[in-house]
Coordinates of C-alpha atoms and ligand atoms in Angstrom, one line a residue:
X887 CA -86.0 44.4 19.5
X888 CA -85.6 40.7 20.1
X889 CA -89.1 40.1 18.9
X890 CA -88.5 42.1 15.7
X891 CA -85.3 40.2 15.0
X892 CA -87.2 36.9 15.6
X893 CA -89.9 38.0 13.2
X894 CA -87.4 39.0 10.6
X895 CA -85.6 35.7 10.9
X896 CA -88.9 33.9 10.5
X897 CA -89.8 35.9 7.4
X898 CA -86.4 35.3 6.0
X899 CA -86.6 31.5 6.5
X900 CA -90.1 31.5 5.0
X901 CA -88.7 33.4 2.1
X902 CA -85.9 30.9 1.7
X903 CA -88.4 28.0 1.9
X904 CA -90.6 29.6 -0.7
X905 CA -87.6 30.4 -2.9
X906 CA -86.3 26.9 -2.7
X907 CA -89.6 25.3 -3.5
X908 CA -90.3 27.6 -6.4
X909 CA -86.7 27.4 -7.8
X910 CA -86.7 23.7 -7.7
X911 CA -90.0 23.6 -9.5
X912 CA -88.7 26.1 -12.0
X913 CA -85.6 24.0 -12.5
X914 CA -87.6 20.8 -13.0
X915 CA -89.7 22.6 -15.6
X916 CA -86.6 24.0 -17.3
X917 CA -84.7 20.8 -17.6
X918 CA -85.0 20.0 -21.3
X919 CA -86.0 16.7 -22.8
X920 CA -83.0 15.2 -24.5
X921 CA -83.3 13.1 -27.7
X922 CA -80.1 11.7 -29.1
X923 CA -80.3 10.2 -32.6
X924 CA -77.3 8.3 -33.7
X925 CA -76.9 7.2 -37.4
X926 CA -74.7 4.3 -38.3
X927 CA -71.9 4.7 -40.9
X928 CA -73.4 7.9 -42.3
X929 CA -70.7 9.6 -44.4
X930 CA -69.6 13.3 -44.6
X931 CA -70.8 13.5 -48.2
X932 CA -74.2 11.8 -47.6
X933 CA -76.3 14.5 -46.0
X934 CA -78.3 17.0 -48.2
X935 CA -76.6 20.0 -46.8
X936 CA -73.2 18.7 -47.9
X937 CA -74.3 17.1 -51.1
X938 CA -77.4 18.2 -53.0
X939 CA -77.7 14.9 -54.8
X940 CA -78.9 13.3 -51.6
X941 CA -82.3 14.3 -50.4
X942 CA -82.6 14.8 -46.6
X943 CA -85.2 17.5 -46.2
X944 CA -85.7 16.9 -42.5
X945 CA -82.0 16.9 -41.5
X946 CA -81.5 20.0 -43.7
X947 CA -84.4 21.9 -42.1
X948 CA -83.7 20.8 -38.5
X949 CA -80.0 21.7 -38.8
X950 CA -80.7 24.9 -40.6
X951 CA -82.8 26.1 -37.7
X952 CA -80.4 24.6 -35.2
X953 CA -76.6 24.6 -35.1
X954 CA -74.6 22.6 -37.6
X955 CA -71.3 21.2 -36.2
X956 CA -68.8 21.4 -38.9
X957 CA -65.7 20.7 -36.9
X958 CA -67.1 17.7 -35.1
X959 CA -65.4 14.4 -34.5
X960 CA -66.4 10.9 -33.8
X961 CA -64.4 7.7 -33.6
X962 CA -63.7 5.6 -36.8
X963 CA -65.8 2.7 -35.7
X964 CA -69.2 1.7 -34.1
X965 CA -68.3 0.4 -30.7
X966 CA -65.7 3.1 -30.0
X967 CA -68.0 6.0 -30.8
X968 CA -70.8 4.5 -28.7
X969 CA -68.4 3.8 -25.9
X970 CA -67.3 7.4 -25.7
X971 CA -70.8 8.7 -26.1
X972 CA -71.8 6.6 -23.1
X973 CA -68.7 7.2 -20.9
X974 CA -67.3 10.6 -21.9
X975 CA -63.9 8.9 -21.8
X976 CA -61.3 8.1 -24.5
X977 CA -60.9 4.5 -25.6
X978 CA -57.5 4.2 -24.0
X979 CA -59.2 4.8 -20.7
X980 CA -61.6 1.9 -20.9
X981 CA -59.2 -0.6 -22.5
X982 CA -61.3 -0.6 -25.6
X983 CA -58.9 1.1 -28.0
X984 CA -58.9 -1.8 -30.4
X985 CA -61.6 -2.5 -32.9
X986 CA -65.2 -3.4 -32.1
X987 CA -66.8 -6.0 -29.9
X988 CA -67.3 -9.1 -32.1
X989 CA -70.4 -11.3 -31.4
X990 CA -68.5 -14.0 -29.4
X991 CA -66.1 -11.9 -27.5
X992 CA -66.8 -12.1 -23.7
X993 CA -66.5 -8.4 -22.8
X994 CA -68.4 -5.2 -22.6
X995 CA -67.9 -1.6 -21.6
X996 CA -66.3 -2.0 -18.1
X997 CA -69.0 -2.4 -15.5
X998 CA -67.4 0.2 -13.3
X999 CA -68.0 2.9 -15.9
X1000 CA -71.1 4.9 -15.2
X1001 CA -73.0 5.4 -18.4
X1002 CA -74.9 8.5 -19.7
X1003 CA -78.4 7.0 -19.0
X1004 CA -77.4 6.4 -15.4
X1005 CA -76.4 10.0 -15.0
X1006 CA -79.6 11.1 -16.6
X1007 CA -81.7 8.8 -14.4
X1008 CA -80.0 10.1 -11.3
X1009 CA -80.9 13.6 -12.5
X1010 CA -84.6 12.6 -12.6
X1011 CA -85.0 11.6 -16.2
X1012 CA -87.0 8.8 -17.7
X1013 CA -84.5 6.9 -19.8
X1014 CA -85.3 5.0 -23.0
X1015 CA -83.2 3.4 -25.7
X1016 CA -84.2 2.2 -29.1
X1017 CA -81.9 0.5 -31.6
X1018 CA -78.3 -0.7 -31.8
X1019 CA -76.3 -1.3 -28.6
X1020 CA -73.0 -2.9 -29.7
X1021 CA -71.4 -2.2 -26.3
X1022 CA -71.2 -5.9 -25.2
X1023 CA -73.8 -8.4 -24.2
X1024 CA -72.0 -11.6 -23.1
X1025 CA -73.7 -11.4 -19.7
X1026 CA -76.9 -9.8 -18.5
X1027 CA -75.1 -7.1 -16.5
X1028 CA -73.9 -5.7 -19.8
X1029 CA -77.3 -5.1 -21.2
X1030 CA -78.8 -1.6 -21.7
X1031 CA -81.5 -2.3 -19.1
X1032 CA -78.8 -3.0 -16.5
X1033 CA -76.9 0.1 -17.4
X1034 CA -79.3 2.9 -16.9
X1035 CA -82.1 2.5 -19.4
X1036 CA -85.7 2.1 -18.1
X1037 CA -86.7 0.5 -21.3
X1038 CA -84.9 -1.0 -24.4
X1039 CA -86.0 -2.1 -27.8
X1040 CA -83.4 -3.0 -30.3
X1041 CA -80.5 -5.3 -31.3
X1042 CA -77.3 -6.0 -29.4
X1043 CA -74.7 -6.6 -32.1
X1044 CA -73.3 -4.5 -34.9
X1045 CA -75.3 -5.3 -38.1
X1046 CA -78.1 -7.5 -39.3
X1047 CA -80.8 -8.0 -41.9
X1048 CA -83.1 -4.9 -41.9
X1049 CA -86.2 -7.0 -42.4
X1050 CA -85.6 -10.4 -40.7
X1051 CA -83.4 -8.9 -37.9
X1052 CA -81.1 -11.9 -38.2
X1053 CA -77.4 -11.6 -37.7
X1054 CA -74.9 -14.1 -39.2
X1055 CA -71.5 -14.5 -37.7
X1056 CA -68.7 -17.0 -38.1
X1057 CA -67.8 -18.8 -34.9
X1058 CA -64.3 -19.9 -35.7
X1059 CA -63.8 -22.1 -32.6
X1060 CA -66.8 -24.1 -33.8
X1061 CA -65.9 -23.9 -37.5
X1062 CA -69.4 -22.7 -38.4
X1063 CA -71.3 -19.6 -39.4
X1064 CA -74.4 -19.0 -37.3
X1065 CA -77.4 -17.0 -38.4
X1066 CA -79.8 -16.1 -35.5
X1067 CA -82.2 -13.4 -34.5
X1068 CA -81.0 -10.3 -32.7
X1069 CA -83.9 -8.2 -31.5
X1070 CA -85.0 -7.6 -28.0
X1071 CA -87.8 -6.0 -26.0
X1072 CA -86.1 -5.2 -22.8
X1073 CA -84.2 -8.4 -22.1
X1074 CA -86.6 -10.7 -23.9
X1075 CA -86.2 -11.9 -27.4
X1076 CA -88.7 -10.2 -29.7
X1077 CA -89.8 -12.6 -32.5
X1078 CA -92.9 -10.8 -33.9
X1079 CA -91.2 -8.1 -36.0
X1080 CA -90.1 -10.2 -38.9
X1081 CA -90.6 -8.3 -42.2
X1082 CA -90.8 -4.8 -40.6
X1083 CA -88.0 -2.5 -42.0
X1084 CA -85.9 -1.5 -39.0
X1085 CA -85.7 2.2 -39.9
X1086 CA -89.5 2.3 -39.7
X1087 CA -89.7 -0.1 -36.7
X1088 CA -87.3 2.0 -34.6
X1089 CA -88.8 5.4 -35.5
X1090 CA -92.3 4.0 -34.7
X1091 CA -91.1 2.8 -31.4
X1092 CA -89.4 6.1 -30.6
X1093 CA -92.5 8.0 -31.6
X1094 CA -94.7 5.8 -29.4
X1095 CA -92.4 6.4 -26.4
X1096 CA -92.7 10.1 -27.0
X1097 CA -96.5 9.9 -27.4
X1098 CA -97.0 8.1 -24.1
X1099 CA -94.4 10.1 -22.1
X1100 CA -95.8 12.3 -19.3
X1101 CA -94.1 15.6 -20.2
X1102 CA -93.9 16.7 -16.6
X1103 CA -91.0 14.4 -16.2
X1104 CA -87.8 15.1 -18.3
X1105 CA -87.2 12.5 -21.0
X1106 CA -83.9 11.1 -22.2
X1107 CA -84.4 9.1 -25.4
X1108 CA -81.4 7.5 -27.2
X1109 CA -82.3 6.3 -30.7
X1110 CA -79.5 4.4 -32.3
X1111 CA -80.7 3.8 -35.8
X1112 CA -79.6 0.8 -37.9
X1113 CA -79.5 3.1 -40.9
X1114 CA -77.3 3.4 -43.0
X1115 CA -75.0 0.5 -42.1
X1116 CA -74.8 -2.3 -44.6
X1117 CA -76.5 -4.6 -45.7
X1118 CA -77.9 -2.3 -48.4
X1119 CA -81.7 -3.0 -48.0
X1120 CA -84.5 -0.5 -48.4
X1121 CA -88.2 -0.5 -49.5
X1122 CA -88.4 0.4 -53.2
X1123 CA -90.3 3.6 -52.6
X1124 CA -87.3 5.3 -51.0
X1125 CA -85.0 4.3 -54.0
X1126 CA -87.3 5.5 -56.8
X1127 CA -86.3 9.2 -56.7
X1128 CA -82.6 8.1 -57.2
X1129 CA -82.9 6.5 -60.6
X1130 CA -80.3 9.1 -61.8
X1131 CA -77.6 7.4 -59.7
X1132 CA -76.0 4.8 -61.9
X1133 CA -74.0 2.9 -59.2
X1134 CA -76.2 0.2 -57.7
X1135 CA -74.8 0.4 -54.2
X1136 CA -74.9 4.2 -54.1
X1137 CA -78.5 4.2 -55.3
X1138 CA -79.7 1.8 -52.6
X1139 CA -77.6 3.7 -50.0
X1140 CA -79.2 7.0 -51.0
X1141 CA -82.6 5.4 -50.5
X1142 CA -81.6 4.2 -47.1
X1143 CA -80.5 7.7 -46.2
X1144 CA -83.9 9.1 -47.3
X1145 CA -85.7 6.5 -45.1
X1146 CA -83.5 7.6 -42.2
X1147 CA -84.3 11.2 -42.9
X1148 CA -88.0 10.4 -42.8
X1149 CA -87.5 8.6 -39.5
X1150 CA -85.9 11.7 -38.0
X1151 CA -88.8 13.7 -39.4
X1152 CA -91.3 11.4 -37.8
X1153 CA -89.6 11.5 -34.4
X1154 CA -89.5 15.3 -34.5
X1155 CA -93.2 15.4 -35.4
X1156 CA -94.0 13.2 -32.4
X1157 CA -92.1 15.6 -30.2
X1158 CA -94.1 18.5 -31.6
X1159 CA -97.5 16.8 -31.4
X1160 CA -96.7 15.6 -27.9
X1161 CA -96.0 19.1 -26.7
X1162 CA -92.4 18.3 -25.8
X1163 CA -90.6 20.0 -28.7
X1164 CA -90.4 23.6 -27.2
X1165 CA -88.4 22.1 -24.3
X1166 CA -86.3 19.6 -26.2
X1167 CA -82.7 19.4 -27.2
X1168 CA -82.3 17.1 -30.2
X1169 CA -78.8 15.9 -31.1
X1170 CA -78.1 14.2 -34.4
X1171 CA -74.8 12.5 -35.0
X1172 CA -73.2 9.8 -37.1
X1173 CA -71.0 7.2 -35.3
X1174 CA -68.2 7.2 -37.8
X1175 CA -67.4 8.1 -41.4
X1176 CA -69.0 6.4 -44.4
X1177 CA -68.1 2.9 -45.6
X1178 CA -67.1 3.4 -49.2
X1179 CA -67.4 -0.4 -49.8
X1180 CA -71.2 -0.1 -49.1
X1181 CA -72.3 3.0 -50.9
X1182 CA -71.1 5.6 -48.4
X1183 CA -69.0 8.6 -49.3
X1184 CA -66.8 11.1 -47.4
X1185 CA -65.8 13.1 -50.4
X1186 CA -63.7 15.3 -50.5
X1187 CA -62.1 13.9 -47.3
X1188 CA -59.4 11.2 -47.3
X1189 CA -60.0 7.6 -46.2
X1190 CA -63.2 6.1 -44.8
X1191 CA -64.6 4.3 -41.8
X1192 CA -62.0 2.3 -39.9
X1193 CA -59.3 4.9 -40.6
X1194 CA -58.0 7.9 -38.7
X1195 CA -58.1 10.0 -41.8
X1196 CA -60.7 12.8 -41.7
X1197 CA -63.0 10.6 -43.8
X1198 CA -63.2 8.1 -40.9
X1199 CA -63.6 10.6 -38.1
X1200 CA -65.0 13.9 -39.1
X1201 CA -68.7 13.4 -38.4
X1202 CA -72.0 14.8 -39.6
X1203 CA -73.7 16.3 -36.6
X1204 CA -76.0 19.0 -35.4
X1205 CA -78.2 20.2 -32.5
X1206 CA -81.8 21.3 -33.1
X1207 CA -83.7 22.9 -30.3
X1208 CA -85.9 26.0 -29.7
X1209 CA -83.6 26.5 -26.6
X1210 CA -80.6 27.4 -28.7
X1211 CA -79.4 31.0 -28.3
X1212 CA -78.1 31.3 -31.9
X1213 CA -80.4 29.3 -34.1
X1214 CA -79.1 28.9 -37.7
X1215 CA -75.5 29.2 -36.6
X1216 CA -72.8 27.0 -38.0
X1217 CA -70.2 26.0 -35.4
X1218 CA -66.6 25.5 -36.5
X1219 CA -65.4 24.9 -32.9
X1220 CA -63.7 21.6 -32.1
X1221 CA -66.3 19.2 -30.6
X1222 CA -66.0 15.5 -30.0
X1223 CA -68.4 12.6 -29.3
X1224 CA -67.0 12.3 -25.8
X1225 CA -68.2 15.8 -25.1
X1226 CA -71.9 14.8 -25.1
X1227 CA -71.8 13.2 -21.7
X1228 CA -70.7 16.3 -19.7
X1229 CA -72.8 18.5 -22.0
X1230 CA -76.1 16.6 -21.6
X1231 CA -75.6 15.8 -17.9
X1232 CA -75.0 19.6 -17.5
X1233 CA -78.3 20.4 -19.3
X1234 CA -80.0 17.8 -17.1
X1235 CA -78.8 19.8 -14.0
X1236 CA -76.7 16.9 -12.9
X1237 CA -73.2 16.9 -11.7
X1238 CA -70.3 14.7 -12.9
X1239 CA -68.4 15.5 -9.7
X1240 CA -66.5 12.7 -8.2
X1241 CA -66.4 10.5 -11.3
X1242 CA -63.6 8.9 -13.1
X1243 CA -61.7 11.6 -15.0
X1244 CA -63.7 12.6 -18.1
X1245 CA -62.0 13.3 -21.4
X1246 CA -65.1 15.1 -22.6
X1247 CA -66.0 18.8 -22.1
X1248 CA -69.3 20.6 -21.5
X1249 CA -69.7 22.3 -24.9
X1250 CA -73.2 23.7 -24.4
X1251 CA -72.1 27.3 -24.3
X1252 CA -70.0 26.7 -27.5
X1253 CA -73.0 25.2 -29.3
X1254 CA -75.7 27.5 -28.0
X1255 CA -73.9 30.8 -27.4
X1256 CA -71.0 30.5 -29.8
X1257 CA -68.3 30.7 -27.1
X1258 CA -64.9 29.2 -28.0
X1259 CA -64.7 25.4 -27.3
X1260 CA -63.1 24.5 -24.0
X1261 CA -61.6 21.6 -26.0
X1262 CA -58.0 22.5 -27.1
X1263 CA -56.9 19.0 -27.9
X1264 CA -58.4 15.8 -29.2
X1265 CA -56.8 12.3 -28.9
X1266 CA -58.3 10.4 -31.8
X1267 CA -56.9 7.1 -30.7
X1268 CA -53.7 5.1 -29.9
X1269 CA -54.0 1.4 -31.0
X1270 CA -50.8 -0.7 -31.0
X1271 CA -52.7 -3.7 -32.4
X1272 CA -54.4 -1.9 -35.4
X1273 CA -55.0 -3.8 -38.6
X1274 CA -57.2 -2.7 -41.5
X1275 CA -59.5 -5.7 -42.1
X1276 CA -60.9 -4.6 -45.5
X1277 CA -58.8 -4.3 -48.7
X1278 CA -58.0 -0.8 -49.7
X1279 CA -58.3 -0.2 -53.5
X1280 CA -55.1 0.1 -55.6
X1281 CA -52.1 -2.0 -56.0
X1282 CA -50.1 -3.5 -53.2
X1283 CA -52.6 -2.3 -50.6
X1284 CA -51.2 -2.4 -47.2
X1285 CA -53.3 -4.1 -44.5
X1286 CA -50.7 -3.9 -41.7
X1287 CA -48.4 -1.3 -40.5
X1288 CA -45.2 -3.0 -41.4
X1289 CA -46.3 -3.2 -45.1
X1290 CA -47.5 0.4 -45.1
X1291 CA -45.0 2.6 -43.5
X1292 CA -41.5 3.4 -44.4
X1293 CA -39.2 3.9 -41.4
X1294 CA -40.4 0.8 -39.5
X1295 CA -40.6 0.8 -35.8
X1296 CA -38.7 3.6 -34.0
X1297 CA -39.2 5.8 -31.0
X1298 CA -39.5 9.5 -31.4
X1299 CA -39.6 11.7 -28.3
X1300 CA -40.5 8.6 -26.4
X1301 CA -43.4 7.6 -28.6
X1302 CA -43.2 4.5 -30.8
X1303 CA -44.2 6.0 -34.1
X1304 CA -44.9 2.6 -35.7
X1305 CA -48.1 2.6 -33.5
X1306 CA -51.4 3.6 -35.2
X1307 CA -52.3 6.9 -33.5
X1308 CA -53.6 10.4 -34.2
X1309 CA -53.9 13.6 -32.2
X1310 CA -55.4 17.0 -32.9
X1311 CA -54.3 20.3 -31.4
X1312 CA -55.9 23.5 -32.7
X1313 CA -55.4 23.3 -36.5
X1314 CA -52.7 20.6 -36.3
X1315 CA -53.3 16.9 -36.7
X1316 CA -50.5 14.4 -36.3
X1317 CA -50.7 10.8 -37.4
X1318 CA -48.3 8.0 -36.7
X1319 CA -48.1 4.4 -37.9
X1320 CA -50.6 3.2 -40.5
X1321 CA -53.7 5.3 -40.2
X1322 CA -55.8 2.9 -42.3
X1323 CA -57.0 3.0 -46.0
X1324 CA -55.4 6.3 -47.2
X1325 CA -56.9 6.9 -50.6
X1326 CA -59.1 9.8 -51.8
X1327 CA -62.3 8.1 -53.0
X1328 CA -63.8 9.9 -56.0
X1329 CA -66.9 12.0 -55.7
X1330 CA -69.8 9.5 -56.5
X1331 CA -71.0 9.9 -60.0
X1332 CA -68.2 12.3 -60.9
X1333 CA -65.3 10.0 -61.5
X1334 CA -65.0 11.0 -65.2
X1335 CA -63.1 8.7 -67.6
X1336 CA -63.0 6.0 -64.9
X1337 CA -60.6 7.7 -62.6
X1338 CA -60.6 5.6 -59.5
X1339 CA -59.4 6.2 -55.9
X1340 CA -56.1 8.2 -55.9
X1341 CA -53.3 8.3 -53.4
X1342 CA -50.2 10.3 -52.6
X1343 CA -46.6 9.3 -52.1
X1344 CA -45.8 6.4 -49.8
X1345 CA -47.0 7.0 -46.3
X1346 CA -44.5 8.0 -43.6
X1347 CA -44.6 6.9 -40.0
X1348 CA -45.1 10.5 -38.9
X1349 CA -47.3 12.9 -40.8
X1350 CA -48.5 16.4 -39.9
X1351 CA -51.4 18.2 -41.5
X1352 CA -53.0 21.6 -41.0
X1353 CA -56.5 20.3 -41.2
X1354 CA -58.0 23.8 -41.0
X1355 CA -56.3 24.8 -44.3
X1356 CA -56.0 21.3 -45.7
X1357 CA -58.9 19.2 -44.5
X1358 CA -58.2 16.8 -47.4
X1359 CA -54.8 15.9 -45.8
X1360 CA -52.9 16.4 -49.0
X1361 CA -49.8 18.3 -47.7
X1362 CA -47.7 16.6 -45.1
X1363 CA -46.0 19.4 -43.1
X1364 CA -44.0 17.3 -40.7
X1365 CA -40.6 18.4 -42.2
X1366 CA -41.6 22.1 -42.1
X1367 CA -42.8 22.2 -38.5
X1368 CA -40.5 19.9 -36.5
X1369 CA -41.4 21.7 -33.2
X1370 CA -45.1 21.0 -33.7
X1371 CA -44.2 17.3 -34.4
X1372 CA -42.1 17.1 -31.3
X1373 CA -44.8 18.6 -29.1
X1374 CA -47.5 16.3 -30.4
X1375 CA -45.4 13.2 -30.2
X1376 CA -44.7 14.2 -26.6
X1377 CA -48.5 14.5 -26.0
X1378 CA -49.1 11.1 -27.5
X1379 CA -46.5 9.6 -25.2
X1380 CA -48.2 11.3 -22.2
X1381 CA -51.6 9.9 -23.3
X1382 CA -50.2 6.5 -23.9
X1383 CA -48.8 6.4 -20.3
X1384 CA -52.4 6.8 -19.0
X1385 CA -53.7 4.0 -21.3
X1386 CA -55.2 0.8 -19.8
X1387 CA -54.0 -2.5 -21.3
X1388 CA -56.0 -3.4 -24.4
X1389 CA -58.9 -5.8 -23.6
X1390 CA -59.7 -7.8 -26.6
X1391 CA -60.5 -11.4 -25.5
X1392 CA -60.6 -14.5 -27.6
X1393 CA -64.1 -15.6 -28.7
X1394 CA -66.0 -17.9 -26.4
X1395 CA -67.8 -20.7 -28.3
X1396 CA -70.5 -20.7 -25.7
X1397 CA -71.8 -17.6 -27.5
X1398 CA -73.5 -19.9 -30.1
X1399 CA -77.2 -19.5 -29.9
X1400 CA -77.7 -22.7 -31.8
X1401 CA -80.0 -23.3 -34.8
X1402 CA -83.1 -21.9 -33.2
X1403 CA -81.9 -19.5 -30.6
X1404 CA -81.2 -15.7 -30.6
X1405 CA -78.0 -13.8 -30.0
X1406 CA -77.7 -12.7 -26.4
X1407 CA -76.1 -13.2 -23.0
X1408 CA -74.5 -16.6 -22.5
X1409 CA -72.3 -16.3 -19.5
Ligands
NAG913 C1 -64.6 -26.8 -41.1 O1 -65.7 -27.1 -41.9 C2 -65.4 -27.4 -43.2 C3 -66.8 -27.4 -44.0 O2 -67.8 -28.0 -43.2 C4 -64.6 -28.6 -43.3 O3 -64.3 -28.9 -44.7 C5 -63.3 -28.4 -42.5 O4 -62.5 -29.6 -42.5 C6 -63.6 -28.0 -41.1 N1 -62.4 -27.7 -40.4 C7 -62.1 -28.1 -39.2 C8 -60.8 -27.6 -38.6 O5 -62.9 -28.8 -38.6
NAG914 C1 -93.2 8.1 -41.0 O1 -94.6 8.3 -40.7 C2 -95.4 8.0 -41.8 C3 -96.8 8.3 -41.4 O2 -97.2 7.7 -40.3 C4 -95.3 6.5 -42.2 O3 -96.1 6.2 -43.3 C5 -93.8 6.2 -42.5 O4 -93.6 4.8 -42.7 C6 -92.9 6.7 -41.4 N1 -91.5 6.5 -41.8 C7 -90.6 6.0 -41.0 C8 -89.2 5.9 -41.6 O5 -90.8 5.6 -39.9
NAG915 C1 -98.1 13.5 -15.2 O1 -97.4 13.4 -14.0 C2 -97.8 14.4 -13.0 C3 -96.8 14.4 -11.9 O2 -96.5 13.1 -11.5 C4 -99.2 14.0 -12.6 O3 -99.7 14.9 -11.7 C5 -100.1 14.0 -13.9 O4 -101.4 13.5 -13.5 C6 -99.5 13.1 -14.9 N1 -100.3 13.3 -16.1 C7 -100.8 12.2 -16.8 C8 -101.6 12.5 -18.0 O5 -100.6 11.1 -16.4
NAG916 C1 -67.2 18.4 -6.0 O1 -66.6 17.6 -5.1 C2 -65.6 18.2 -4.3 C3 -64.9 17.1 -3.4 O2 -65.8 16.2 -2.9 C4 -66.3 19.3 -3.4 O3 -65.4 19.9 -2.6 C5 -67.0 20.3 -4.4 O4 -67.8 21.2 -3.7 C6 -67.9 19.5 -5.3 N1 -68.5 20.4 -6.3 C7 -69.7 20.4 -6.7 C8 -70.1 21.4 -7.7 O5 -70.6 19.7 -6.2

């Protein structure tokens, strides 16, 4: 009897051992490669599947066979969206609720935040980044290679020349404008790519990483394209098909979009040729709404980049993958850029247990299986220092809150409604303070008889929209639904209580790379 028991125990432990080995192998094989492609300033009305005048065959095809995210939100600016992508946390929780990181500001995403590539690396992934960082670089500890990426090739600031890779910035403390190279291979300055168009440069680099990748190890590749941020620069061959577009900026911009679409196509082709595609999850997302001053369009949505109107924050995004359970579906579930961190770490088989509290949700079952989104609320932002730095068309354009909003500064349900803020809960969106440039920009090429941007009545300090029925934010319902207003102001107040103080330091003149240097860490 004792013998038999012993034998059974032995068999059982052998069985467990075999099971553990085989299941961990199976798990390793199952973990998908993750490729995240982020476009810059790509507007709602600038993708072929929203606007047939723009040609994006690759984005259209990939998303048609994947899942288009049509109720998907990003932040209204570059640094904030990238920050939330990397941390899974709202801007108020990193002290970065105000603007972007300017070239000479000595700060970066707080070093005690654990970034997405660190999670992926811990889960066993090879981690590579190509393109725009814009999450701070004043000291070496802030660089992508010190924050979880095995390799990095790209630029550290927000914008630059697409061919020379030179960024010009005013350094007010020194009373000068400095133009210097911003391109790095790892942590070293890369001087040998002058003249190579960045959309091609970055897609070639991404493709060569894929080509040389050993597919037995899961890959995390983050491609943050320069396209289609200004300056408006593009090789002529991409612009030629758009001769029918009369507006010069719009025509160049459309060409830049087509180059970007080709880049996405090339990266996808590299995944297919490398044998990785069948086990890849590819995410495509913009970082914020289009910049109407530089050829972008968010029509029919209101506002633009740098505003909390839908035109600033409702993003183009989709997931393409043979692993999706409902290919071809269109998701209208509420999803936000902060949701990618828990979603992708979840796919990687990692755990976000024991971290700082995340504001993002794992939305894989929502995207792949069509389940309701776990996200019931979305804090767009709270920024007490907000100013709109670009003029908004029309007469007497407000650039600050006090000029914009009737009612001035007052507290409602504990929340100071003169503060620039917005929150979403199911179909409701509440805005307070001055949300940013508030006009409806006309549909490009369709502004008959010179009708320019239009706007509604003077703004109020509290506005409520049913964005499901009224995505263009034309009908303020705050007077009709006071209970909803009260509830959402209370929610804003609760969020504001958890906010860190804003970190937005003065510029440090030591940032100056000098006449022959390159932008990079100085501290
Ligand atoms: C800044 O530079 C300009 C042009 O070089 C000069 O006219 C101006 O006086 C300078 N201002 C200060 C504060 O040095
Ligand atoms: C895509 O690949 C083709 C063929 O190699 C190349 O000619 C083209 O420049 C690439 N486009 C981009 C945007 O990288
Ligand atoms: C890929 O990695 C596996 C496991 O480390 C190794 O056995 C295999 O030889 C590698 N393949 C190539 C082509 O390097
Ligand atoms: C998460 O951490 C808690 C506390 O350390 C622990 O009790 C729990 O089992 C962990 N969950 C997972 C899924 O690891």
